Amino acid sequence: MNRVWKMYQIRTQSYGIMNISPEKPTENSIAFKITENLKPDHLEVINESFMHNVPKGSETHFKVVVVSKKFESVPLIKRHRMINELLRDELAGGVHALSIVAKAPSQWEGSDKRVDPSPVCRGGFGI
């Protein structure tokens, strides 16, 4: 049986309308918080949970690629702290891992805009 998920829309200050879907509440929350607070030029929220030993449809492992003017002249560690602070509720809840690529627009434009894939899960015990 095919399931058809109804898409919902929310209005954001920086992007206008943003599509969300009810089966991805954590992904939606991450995207919304980053969008509202960092007003990114580029944002990718990648659910990498399928690469780990978790039930299908889990939202436990994410990678975010954030390009924001708010990162200009800000050291990388502070950029990561900004994102971790924005997502503290998700990290305290069900998100087990968060990989962050945080760049200023000048860094992003000067790059190949390619993000390296995450390493293969080793099962949590390095096995």
PDB file of C-alpha atoms in Angstrom:
ATOM      1  CA  MET A   1       0.000   0.000   0.000  1.00  0.00           C
ATOM      2  CA  ASN A   2       1.387   3.391  -0.949  1.00  0.00           C
ATOM      3  CA  ARG A   3       1.257   6.045   1.688  1.00  0.00           C
ATOM      4  CA  VAL A   4       0.798   9.606   0.606  1.00  0.00           C
ATOM      5  CA  TRP A   5       2.065  12.067   3.182  1.00  0.00           C
ATOM      6  CA  LYS A   6       0.446  15.435   3.245  1.00  0.00           C
ATOM      7  CA  MET A   7       2.989  18.219   3.030  1.00  0.00           C
ATOM      8  CA  TYR A   8       2.513  21.184   5.305  1.00  0.00           C
ATOM      9  CA  GLN A   9       3.956  24.617   4.906  1.00  0.00           C
ATOM     10  CA  ILE A  10       5.263  27.077   7.437  1.00  0.00           C
ATOM     11  CA  ARG A  11       6.194  30.680   6.863  1.00  0.00           C
ATOM     12  CA  THR A  12       9.697  31.692   7.866  1.00  0.00           C
ATOM     13  CA  GLN A  13      11.045  35.214   8.150  1.00  0.00           C
ATOM     14  CA  SER A  14      13.993  34.613   5.856  1.00  0.00           C
ATOM     15  CA  TYR A  15      12.659  32.121   3.319  1.00  0.00           C
ATOM     16  CA  GLY A  16       8.940  32.758   3.127  1.00  0.00           C
ATOM     17  CA  ILE A  17       7.253  29.371   2.693  1.00  0.00           C
ATOM     18  CA  MET A  18       9.052  26.222   3.830  1.00  0.00           C
ATOM     19  CA  ASN A  19       7.655  22.752   3.109  1.00  0.00           C
ATOM     20  CA  ILE A  20       7.496  20.337   6.013  1.00  0.00           C
ATOM     21  CA  SER A  21       6.140  16.827   6.334  1.00  0.00           C
ATOM     22  CA  PRO A  22       4.705  15.169   9.435  1.00  0.00           C
ATOM     23  CA  GLU A  23       6.921  12.064   9.169  1.00  0.00           C
ATOM     24  CA  LYS A  24      10.091  14.174   9.652  1.00  0.00           C
ATOM     25  CA  PRO A  25       9.514  16.270  12.786  1.00  0.00           C
ATOM     26  CA  THR A  26      13.152  16.388  13.895  1.00  0.00           C
ATOM     27  CA  GLU A  27      14.474  17.214  10.435  1.00  0.00           C
ATOM     28  CA  ASN A  28      11.827  19.932  10.132  1.00  0.00           C
ATOM     29  CA  SER A  29      12.745  21.371  13.531  1.00  0.00           C
ATOM     30  CA  ILE A  30      16.453  21.459  12.661  1.00  0.00           C
ATOM     31  CA  ALA A  31      15.799  23.185   9.327  1.00  0.00           C
ATOM     32  CA  PHE A  32      13.404  25.696  10.864  1.00  0.00           C
ATOM     33  CA  LYS A  33      15.679  26.691  13.767  1.00  0.00           C
ATOM     34  CA  ILE A  34      18.741  27.104  11.570  1.00  0.00           C
ATOM     35  CA  THR A  35      16.770  29.041   8.952  1.00  0.00           C
ATOM     36  CA  GLU A  36      15.185  31.408  11.442  1.00  0.00           C
ATOM     37  CA  ASN A  37      18.336  32.088  13.444  1.00  0.00           C
ATOM     38  CA  LEU A  38      21.190  31.959  10.922  1.00  0.00           C
ATOM     39  CA  LYS A  39      19.355  33.021   7.745  1.00  0.00           C
ATOM     40  CA  PRO A  40      21.584  30.781   5.629  1.00  0.00           C
ATOM     41  CA  ASP A  41      22.482  31.343   2.002  1.00  0.00           C
ATOM     42  CA  HIS A  42      22.617  27.562   1.693  1.00  0.00           C
ATOM     43  CA  LEU A  43      21.241  24.847   3.988  1.00  0.00           C
ATOM     44  CA  GLU A  44      21.182  21.082   3.728  1.00  0.00           C
ATOM     45  CA  VAL A  45      19.763  18.917   6.486  1.00  0.00           C
ATOM     46  CA  ILE A  46      20.741  15.332   5.717  1.00  0.00           C
ATOM     47  CA  ASN A  47      19.223  12.478   7.703  1.00  0.00           C
ATOM     48  CA  GLU A  48      21.978   9.841   7.866  1.00  0.00           C
ATOM     49  CA  SER A  49      20.110   7.553  10.252  1.00  0.00           C
ATOM     50  CA  PHE A  50      19.652   4.903   7.549  1.00  0.00           C
ATOM     51  CA  MET A  51      23.424   4.345   7.680  1.00  0.00           C
ATOM     52  CA  HIS A  52      23.186   3.113  11.269  1.00  0.00           C
ATOM     53  CA  ASN A  53      21.611   0.254  13.168  1.00  0.00           C
ATOM     54  CA  VAL A  54      18.335   2.030  13.944  1.00  0.00           C
ATOM     55  CA  PRO A  55      14.724   1.338  12.971  1.00  0.00           C
ATOM     56  CA  LYS A  56      13.598   2.470   9.524  1.00  0.00           C
ATOM     57  CA  GLY A  57      12.386   6.067   9.556  1.00  0.00           C
ATOM     58  CA  SER A  58      14.542   7.041  12.560  1.00  0.00           C
ATOM     59  CA  GLU A  59      15.777  10.584  13.031  1.00  0.00           C
ATOM     60  CA  THR A  60      18.891   9.993  15.116  1.00  0.00           C
ATOM     61  CA  HIS A  61      21.894  10.904  12.940  1.00  0.00           C
ATOM     62  CA  PHE A  62      22.124  14.152  10.946  1.00  0.00           C
ATOM     63  CA  LYS A  63      24.579  16.185   8.928  1.00  0.00           C
ATOM     64  CA  VAL A  64      23.936  19.879   8.401  1.00  0.00           C
ATOM     65  CA  VAL A  65      25.633  22.027   5.790  1.00  0.00           C
ATOM     66  CA  VAL A  66      25.122  25.674   6.700  1.00  0.00           C
ATOM     67  CA  VAL A  67      26.421  28.685   4.785  1.00  0.00           C
ATOM     68  CA  SER A  68      25.629  31.937   6.561  1.00  0.00           C
ATOM     69  CA  LYS A  69      26.845  35.535   6.603  1.00  0.00           C
ATOM     70  CA  LYS A  70      26.680  35.246  10.396  1.00  0.00           C
ATOM     71  CA  PHE A  71      29.767  33.014  10.192  1.00  0.00           C
ATOM     72  CA  GLU A  72      32.002  35.715   8.671  1.00  0.00           C
ATOM     73  CA  SER A  73      35.038  36.282  10.935  1.00  0.00           C
ATOM     74  CA  VAL A  74      33.739  33.676  13.413  1.00  0.00           C
ATOM     75  CA  PRO A  75      36.102  30.796  14.306  1.00  0.00           C
ATOM     76  CA  LEU A  76      34.914  27.315  13.347  1.00  0.00           C
ATOM     77  CA  ILE A  77      34.504  26.166  16.963  1.00  0.00           C
ATOM     78  CA  LYS A  78      32.179  29.105  17.659  1.00  0.00           C
ATOM     79  CA  ARG A  79      30.150  28.308  14.540  1.00  0.00           C
ATOM     80  CA  HIS A  80      29.684  24.761  15.807  1.00  0.00           C
ATOM     81  CA  ARG A  81      28.738  26.051  19.249  1.00  0.00           C
ATOM     82  CA  MET A  82      26.135  28.365  17.678  1.00  0.00           C
ATOM     83  CA  ILE A  83      24.517  25.441  15.864  1.00  0.00           C
ATOM     84  CA  ASN A  84      24.728  23.113  18.868  1.00  0.00           C
ATOM     85  CA  GLU A  85      23.054  25.777  21.026  1.00  0.00           C
ATOM     86  CA  LEU A  86      20.246  26.247  18.477  1.00  0.00           C
ATOM     87  CA  LEU A  87      19.653  22.482  18.418  1.00  0.00           C
ATOM     88  CA  ARG A  88      20.109  21.764  22.141  1.00  0.00           C
ATOM     89  CA  ASP A  89      16.585  20.340  22.479  1.00  0.00           C
ATOM     90  CA  GLU A  90      17.061  17.954  19.550  1.00  0.00           C
ATOM     91  CA  LEU A  91      20.485  16.884  20.869  1.00  0.00           C
ATOM     92  CA  ALA A  92      19.049  16.323  24.347  1.00  0.00           C
ATOM     93  CA  GLY A  93      16.211  14.321  22.815  1.00  0.00           C
ATOM     94  CA  GLY A  94      16.486  11.744  20.073  1.00  0.00           C
ATOM     95  CA  VAL A  95      19.395  13.062  18.002  1.00  0.00           C
ATOM     96  CA  HIS A  96      22.388  10.858  18.721  1.00  0.00           C
ATOM     97  CA  ALA A  97      24.881  12.391  16.273  1.00  0.00           C
ATOM     98  CA  LEU A  98      25.222  15.704  14.471  1.00  0.00           C
ATOM     99  CA  SER A  99      27.879  16.386  11.854  1.00  0.00           C
ATOM    100  CA  ILE A 100      28.319  20.076  11.030  1.00  0.00           C
ATOM    101  CA  VAL A 101      29.758  21.828   7.984  1.00  0.00           C
ATOM    102  CA  ALA A 102      29.584  25.559   8.755  1.00  0.00           C
ATOM    103  CA  LYS A 103      30.985  28.036   6.237  1.00  0.00           C
ATOM    104  CA  ALA A 104      30.846  31.734   5.514  1.00  0.00           C
ATOM    105  CA  PRO A 105      29.606  32.613   2.008  1.00  0.00           C
ATOM    106  CA  SER A 106      33.126  33.604   0.898  1.00  0.00           C
ATOM    107  CA  GLN A 107      34.411  30.153   1.908  1.00  0.00           C
ATOM    108  CA  TRP A 108      31.535  28.363   0.194  1.00  0.00           C
ATOM    109  CA  GLU A 109      31.857  30.323  -3.046  1.00  0.00           C
ATOM    110  CA  GLY A 110      35.585  29.626  -3.139  1.00  0.00           C
ATOM    111  CA  SER A 111      35.072  25.886  -2.695  1.00  0.00           C
ATOM    112  CA  ASP A 112      33.884  23.093  -4.966  1.00  0.00           C
ATOM    113  CA  LYS A 113      30.643  23.036  -2.898  1.00  0.00           C
ATOM    114  CA  ARG A 114      31.134  19.329  -2.317  1.00  0.00           C
ATOM    115  CA  VAL A 115      30.609  17.816   1.108  1.00  0.00           C
ATOM    116  CA  ASP A 116      32.479  14.626   1.886  1.00  0.00           C
ATOM    117  CA  PRO A 117      30.271  11.649   2.719  1.00  0.00           C
ATOM    118  CA  SER A 118      30.169  10.521   6.307  1.00  0.00           C
ATOM    119  CA  PRO A 119      32.167   7.426   7.216  1.00  0.00           C
ATOM    120  CA  VAL A 120      30.475   4.049   7.346  1.00  0.00           C
ATOM    121  CA  CYS A 121      29.014   3.226  10.746  1.00  0.00           C
ATOM    122  CA  ARG A 122      31.228   0.879  12.725  1.00  0.00           C
ATOM    123  CA  GLY A 123      28.472  -0.322  15.027  1.00  0.00           C
ATOM    124  CA  GLY A 124      29.315   1.877  17.989  1.00  0.00           C
ATOM    125  CA  PHE A 125      32.102  -0.373  19.241  1.00  0.00           C
ATOM    126  CA  GLY A 126      34.580   0.012  16.387  1.00  0.00           C
ATOM    127  CA  ILE A 127      33.862  -3.523  15.221  1.00  0.00           C
TER     128      ILE A 127
END
